[in-house]
Coordinates of C-alpha atoms in Angstrom, one line a residue:
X1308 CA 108.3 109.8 117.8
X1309 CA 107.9 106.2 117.9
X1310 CA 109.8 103.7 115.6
X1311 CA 107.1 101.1 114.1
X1312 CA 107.3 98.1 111.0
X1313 CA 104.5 97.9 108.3
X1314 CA 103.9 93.8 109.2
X1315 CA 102.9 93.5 104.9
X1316 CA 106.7 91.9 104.5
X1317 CA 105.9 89.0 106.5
X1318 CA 102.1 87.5 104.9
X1319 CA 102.8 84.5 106.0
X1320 CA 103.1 85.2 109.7
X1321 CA 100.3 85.9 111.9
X1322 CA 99.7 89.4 113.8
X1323 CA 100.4 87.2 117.2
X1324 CA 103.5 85.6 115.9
X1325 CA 104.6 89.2 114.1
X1326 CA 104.0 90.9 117.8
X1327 CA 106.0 88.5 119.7
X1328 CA 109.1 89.0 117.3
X1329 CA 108.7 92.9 116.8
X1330 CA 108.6 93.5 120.5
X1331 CA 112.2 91.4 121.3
X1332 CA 113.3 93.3 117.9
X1333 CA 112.9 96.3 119.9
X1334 CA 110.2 97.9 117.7
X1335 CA 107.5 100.4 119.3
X1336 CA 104.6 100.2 117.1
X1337 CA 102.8 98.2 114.5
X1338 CA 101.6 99.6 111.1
X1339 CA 99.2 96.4 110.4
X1340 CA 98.8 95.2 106.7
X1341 CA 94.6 94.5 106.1
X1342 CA 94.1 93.6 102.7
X1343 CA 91.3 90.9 102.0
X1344 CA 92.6 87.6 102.9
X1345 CA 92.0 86.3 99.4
X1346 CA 94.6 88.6 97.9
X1347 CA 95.1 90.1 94.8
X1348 CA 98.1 92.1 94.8
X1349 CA 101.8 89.5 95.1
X1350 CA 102.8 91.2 98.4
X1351 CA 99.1 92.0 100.2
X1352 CA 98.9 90.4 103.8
X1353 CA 95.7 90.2 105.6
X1354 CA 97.1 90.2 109.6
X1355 CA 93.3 91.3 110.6
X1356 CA 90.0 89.9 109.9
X1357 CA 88.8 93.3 108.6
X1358 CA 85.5 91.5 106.9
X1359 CA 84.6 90.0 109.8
X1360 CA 85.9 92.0 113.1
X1361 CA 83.9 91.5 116.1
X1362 CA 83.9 92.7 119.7
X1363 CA 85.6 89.8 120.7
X1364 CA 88.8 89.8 118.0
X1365 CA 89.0 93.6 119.2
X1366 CA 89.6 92.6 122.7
X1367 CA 91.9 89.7 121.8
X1368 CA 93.6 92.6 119.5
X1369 CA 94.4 95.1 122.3
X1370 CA 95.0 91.8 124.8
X1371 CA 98.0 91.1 122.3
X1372 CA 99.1 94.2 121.9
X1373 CA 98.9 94.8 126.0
X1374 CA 100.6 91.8 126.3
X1375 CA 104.0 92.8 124.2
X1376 CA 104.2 96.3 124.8
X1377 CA 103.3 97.7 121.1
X1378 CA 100.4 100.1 119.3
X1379 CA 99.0 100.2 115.9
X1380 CA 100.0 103.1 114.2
X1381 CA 98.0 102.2 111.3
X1382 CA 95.9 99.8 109.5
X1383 CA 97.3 100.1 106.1
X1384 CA 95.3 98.6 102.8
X1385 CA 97.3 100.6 99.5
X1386 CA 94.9 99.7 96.5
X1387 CA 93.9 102.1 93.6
X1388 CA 91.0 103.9 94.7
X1389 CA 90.2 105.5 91.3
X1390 CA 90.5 101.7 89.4
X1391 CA 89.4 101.7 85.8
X1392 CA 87.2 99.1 86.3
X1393 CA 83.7 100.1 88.4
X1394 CA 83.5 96.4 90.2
X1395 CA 86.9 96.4 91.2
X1396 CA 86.5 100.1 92.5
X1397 CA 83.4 99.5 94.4
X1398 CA 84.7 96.1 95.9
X1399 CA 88.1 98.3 97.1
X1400 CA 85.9 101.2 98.7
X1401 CA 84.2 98.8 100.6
X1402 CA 87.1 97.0 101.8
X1403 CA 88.6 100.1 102.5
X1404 CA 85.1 101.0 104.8
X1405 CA 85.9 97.9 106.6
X1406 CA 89.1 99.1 107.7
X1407 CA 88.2 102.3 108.9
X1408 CA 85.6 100.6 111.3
X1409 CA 88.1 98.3 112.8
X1410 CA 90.4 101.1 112.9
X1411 CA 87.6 103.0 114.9
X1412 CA 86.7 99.9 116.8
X1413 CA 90.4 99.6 117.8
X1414 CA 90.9 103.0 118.6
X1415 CA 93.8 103.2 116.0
X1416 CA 94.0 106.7 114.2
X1417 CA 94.8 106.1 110.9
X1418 CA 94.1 104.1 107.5
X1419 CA 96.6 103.9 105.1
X1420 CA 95.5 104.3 101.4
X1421 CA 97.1 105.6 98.0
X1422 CA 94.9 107.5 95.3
X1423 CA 95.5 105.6 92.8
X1424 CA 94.8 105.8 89.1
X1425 CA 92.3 105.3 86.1
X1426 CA 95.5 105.0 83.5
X1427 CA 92.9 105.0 80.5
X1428 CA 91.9 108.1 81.6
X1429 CA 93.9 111.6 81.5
X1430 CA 95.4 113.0 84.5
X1431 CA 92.9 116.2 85.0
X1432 CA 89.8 113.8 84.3
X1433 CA 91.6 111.8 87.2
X1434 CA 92.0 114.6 89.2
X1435 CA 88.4 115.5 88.8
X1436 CA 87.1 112.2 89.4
X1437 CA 89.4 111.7 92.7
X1438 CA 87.5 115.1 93.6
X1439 CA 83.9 113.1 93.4
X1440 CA 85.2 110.1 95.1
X1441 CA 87.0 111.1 98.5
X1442 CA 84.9 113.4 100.1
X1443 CA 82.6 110.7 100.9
X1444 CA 85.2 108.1 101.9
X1445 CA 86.8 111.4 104.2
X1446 CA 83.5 111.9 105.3
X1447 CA 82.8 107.9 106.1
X1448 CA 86.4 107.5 108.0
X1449 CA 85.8 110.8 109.9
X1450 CA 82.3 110.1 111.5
X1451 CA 84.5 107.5 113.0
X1452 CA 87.3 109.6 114.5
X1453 CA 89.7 108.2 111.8
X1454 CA 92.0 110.0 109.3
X1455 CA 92.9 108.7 105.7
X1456 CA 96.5 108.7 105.3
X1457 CA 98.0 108.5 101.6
X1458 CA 101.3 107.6 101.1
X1459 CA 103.5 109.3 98.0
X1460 CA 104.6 105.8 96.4
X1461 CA 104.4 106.6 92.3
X1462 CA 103.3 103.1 91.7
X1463 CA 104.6 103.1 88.6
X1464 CA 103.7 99.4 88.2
X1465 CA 100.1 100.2 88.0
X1466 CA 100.5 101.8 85.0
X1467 CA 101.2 99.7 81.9
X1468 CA 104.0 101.9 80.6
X1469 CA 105.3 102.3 84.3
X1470 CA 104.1 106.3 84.3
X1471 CA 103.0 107.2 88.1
X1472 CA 99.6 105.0 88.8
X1473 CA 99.5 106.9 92.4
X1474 CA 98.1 110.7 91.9
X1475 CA 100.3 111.3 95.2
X1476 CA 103.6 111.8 94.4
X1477 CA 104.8 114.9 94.5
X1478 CA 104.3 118.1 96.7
X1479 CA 102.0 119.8 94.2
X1480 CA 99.9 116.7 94.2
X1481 CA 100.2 116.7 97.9
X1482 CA 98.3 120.6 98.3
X1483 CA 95.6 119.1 96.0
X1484 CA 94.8 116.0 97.8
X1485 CA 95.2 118.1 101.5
X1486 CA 92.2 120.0 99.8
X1487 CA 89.8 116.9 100.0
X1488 CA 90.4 115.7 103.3
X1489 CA 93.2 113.7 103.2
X1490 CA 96.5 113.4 105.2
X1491 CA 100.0 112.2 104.0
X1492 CA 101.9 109.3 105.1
X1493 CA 105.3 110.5 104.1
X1494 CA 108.2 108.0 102.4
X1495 CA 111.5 109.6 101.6
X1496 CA 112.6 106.8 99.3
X1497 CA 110.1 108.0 96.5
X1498 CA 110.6 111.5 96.4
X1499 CA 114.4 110.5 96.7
X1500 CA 114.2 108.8 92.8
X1501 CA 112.0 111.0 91.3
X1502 CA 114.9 113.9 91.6
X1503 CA 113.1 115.3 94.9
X1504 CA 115.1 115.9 98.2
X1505 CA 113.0 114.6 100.7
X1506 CA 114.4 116.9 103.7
X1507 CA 113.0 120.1 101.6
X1508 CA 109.0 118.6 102.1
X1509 CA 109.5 118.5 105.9
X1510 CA 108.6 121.9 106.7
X1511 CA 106.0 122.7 104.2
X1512 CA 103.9 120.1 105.1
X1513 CA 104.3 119.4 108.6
X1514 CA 100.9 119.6 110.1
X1515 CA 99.6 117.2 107.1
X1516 CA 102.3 114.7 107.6
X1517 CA 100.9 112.4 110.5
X1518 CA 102.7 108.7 109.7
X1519 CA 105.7 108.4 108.5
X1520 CA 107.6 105.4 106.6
X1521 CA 111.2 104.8 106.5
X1522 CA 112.3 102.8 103.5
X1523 CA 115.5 103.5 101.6
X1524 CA 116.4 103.4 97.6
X1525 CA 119.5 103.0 96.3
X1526 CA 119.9 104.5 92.8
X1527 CA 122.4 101.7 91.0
X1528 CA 125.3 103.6 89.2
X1529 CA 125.2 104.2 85.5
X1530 CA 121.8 102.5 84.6
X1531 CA 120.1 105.3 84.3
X1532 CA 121.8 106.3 81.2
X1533 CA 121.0 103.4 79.5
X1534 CA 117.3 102.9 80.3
X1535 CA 116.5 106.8 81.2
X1536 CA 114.2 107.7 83.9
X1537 CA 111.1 105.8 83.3
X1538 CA 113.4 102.3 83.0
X1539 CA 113.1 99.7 81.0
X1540 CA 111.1 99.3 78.0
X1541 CA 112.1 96.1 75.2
X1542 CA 112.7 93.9 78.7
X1543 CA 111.0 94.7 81.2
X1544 CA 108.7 91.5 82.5
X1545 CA 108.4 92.7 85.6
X1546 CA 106.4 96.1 85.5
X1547 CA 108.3 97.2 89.0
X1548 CA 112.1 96.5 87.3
X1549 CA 112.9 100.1 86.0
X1550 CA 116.3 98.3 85.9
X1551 CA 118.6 101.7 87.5
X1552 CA 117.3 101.9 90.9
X1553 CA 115.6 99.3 93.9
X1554 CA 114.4 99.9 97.4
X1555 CA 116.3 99.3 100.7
X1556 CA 116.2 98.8 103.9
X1557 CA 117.3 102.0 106.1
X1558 CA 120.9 102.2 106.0
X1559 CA 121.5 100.6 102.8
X1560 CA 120.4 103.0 100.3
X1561 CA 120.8 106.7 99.9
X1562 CA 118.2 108.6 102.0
X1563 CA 120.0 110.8 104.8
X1564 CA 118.3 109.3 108.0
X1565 CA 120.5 111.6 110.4
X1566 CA 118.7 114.7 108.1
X1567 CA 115.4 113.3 107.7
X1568 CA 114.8 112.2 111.5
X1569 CA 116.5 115.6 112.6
X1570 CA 114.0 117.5 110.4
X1571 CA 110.6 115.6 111.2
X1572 CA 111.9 116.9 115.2
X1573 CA 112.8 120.0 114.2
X1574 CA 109.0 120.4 112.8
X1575 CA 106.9 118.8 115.9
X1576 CA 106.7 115.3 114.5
X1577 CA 105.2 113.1 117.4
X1578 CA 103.8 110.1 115.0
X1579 CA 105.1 106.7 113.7
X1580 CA 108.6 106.6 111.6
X1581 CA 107.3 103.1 110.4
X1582 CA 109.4 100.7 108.5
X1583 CA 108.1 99.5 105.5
X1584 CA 110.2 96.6 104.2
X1585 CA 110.6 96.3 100.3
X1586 CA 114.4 95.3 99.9
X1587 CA 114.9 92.6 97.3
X1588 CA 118.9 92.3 99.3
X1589 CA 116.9 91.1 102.3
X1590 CA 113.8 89.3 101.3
X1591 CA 113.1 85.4 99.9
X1592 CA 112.7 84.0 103.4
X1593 CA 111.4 84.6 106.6
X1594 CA 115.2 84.9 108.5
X1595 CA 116.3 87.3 105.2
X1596 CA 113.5 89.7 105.5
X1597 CA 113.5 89.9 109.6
X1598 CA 117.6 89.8 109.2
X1599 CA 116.3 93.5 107.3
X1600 CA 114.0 94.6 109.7
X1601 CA 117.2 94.2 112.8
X1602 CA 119.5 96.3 110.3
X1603 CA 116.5 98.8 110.0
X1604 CA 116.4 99.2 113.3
X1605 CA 119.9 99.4 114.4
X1606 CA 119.9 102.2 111.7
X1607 CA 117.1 104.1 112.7
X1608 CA 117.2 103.9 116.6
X1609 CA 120.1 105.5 118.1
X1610 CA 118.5 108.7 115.9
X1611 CA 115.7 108.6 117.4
X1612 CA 115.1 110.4 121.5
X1613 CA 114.2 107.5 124.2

């Protein structure tokens, strides 16, 4: 097991400045944020030229990551793959594409994605549609010795009354998307405040988990009874503000590291624990959010074998 950062907390570092600072951090591997450089989501970073990746930024790209010690773990680009609207879909499966080559150009394994959501439509006609949509995208990334990882965020803020926008969520979820090609990259902190304990989906789903990301939750005391589980309704500006519970850095929240490390061992995990940095604490400026990133990793690395 290695111990890895998703570089998406810093956008407005480069991937040479963000390799120079993860290696003295101590970190192992790099799960590398590839969203379009002209944006579109608050917190996308684009730390590869994914639209226009040539031999020669793919030998600059290994040169760097020679040069400091580190691997990609990932290319990660999270977007809603099953978007309402058929431009914005298209325009994400081809970004997505893009990826998936540099990924194979690159040599890197995997390509982080989520589902995603039509939220005009119902759940089974989602499920249906996801059905018509991945194989080919499967088949696209495989031809090109690349997996498609999906991480089990709800992405509640998708959805405009903050129901799950990310058809990945939960284990039963999990069997169905395994069914169409697709592998998990497994985050405790969203099973941990949607009442599920994330230890118990270890073992199940071992040979399907393949990445791994380590962010924490913390469940704030007492809100929950005022706002219930899907938060906040007459306030609620922010569509991510559920208003009883916000994400952590690792050892600052609630997830059980010592159990969650011991049982991705105990089940042959040999991947990338990767932190993914989305703790509001530790975040606002470029000293706050790597300040996070150091108190990630002194949690996370004495659990994890040299």
């Amino acid at each position: 097991m290695k111990l890895g950062m998703l570089t998406a907390c810093l956008p407005q570092l480069t991937l040479t400045e963000i390799a120079a600072w993860a290696s003295q951090a101590g970190y192992e591997a790099l799960e590398v944020a590839a969203w379009p450089s002209t944006g579109g989501r608050d917190f996308e970073a684009a730390h590869l030229p994914v639209a226009d990746f040539g031999s020669r930024a793919a030998d600059e790209t290994r040169a760097l990551l020679a040069h400091h010690g580190l691997e990609i773990s990932a290319l990660a680009y999270y977007e809603n793959n099953l978007h309402p609207d058929s431009e914005r879909r298209a325009a994400i499966h081809l970004h997505l594409k893009k990826v998936v080559e540099v990924a194979s150009a690159l040599g890197v394994p995997y390509v982080g994605t989520f589902v995603g959501r039509d939220w005009t439509r119902p759940v089974a006609d989602n499920l249906r549609e996801a059905e018509k949509v991945f194989p080919e995208l499967v088949e696209y990334a495989g031809e090109r010795g690349v997996r498609i990882i999906i991480e089990n965020c709800v992405m509640e803020g998708w959805h405009p009354d903050g129901y799950p926008g990310n058809l990945a969520y939960s284990p039963e979820l999990w069997e169905w998307m395994f069914s169409l090609g697709l592998y998990l990259n497994w985050d405790p902190s969203h099973l941990t405040w949607i009442g599920i304990d994330p230890v118990t989906t270890i073992a199940p789903y071992a040979d399907r988990i393949v990445h791994a990301q380590a962010k924490d939750l913390q469940i704030q005391s007492g809100k929950v009874d005022r706002y219930g589980f899907f938060g906040k309704a007459v306030q609620r500006d922010d569509p991510w503000d559920t208003g009883w519970w916000r994400y952590r850095v690792p050892g600052r929240g609630q997830v059980d590291w010592n159990a969650v490390v011991d049982a991705l061992y105990e089940n042959g995990f040999t991947g990338t624990l990767s932190v993914e940095h989305e703790d509001p604490v530790w975040s606002g400026t470029e000293e706050k959010v790597k300040t996070g990133l150091e108190i990630a990793h002194r949690t996370l690395r004495p659990l994890i074998a040299a």
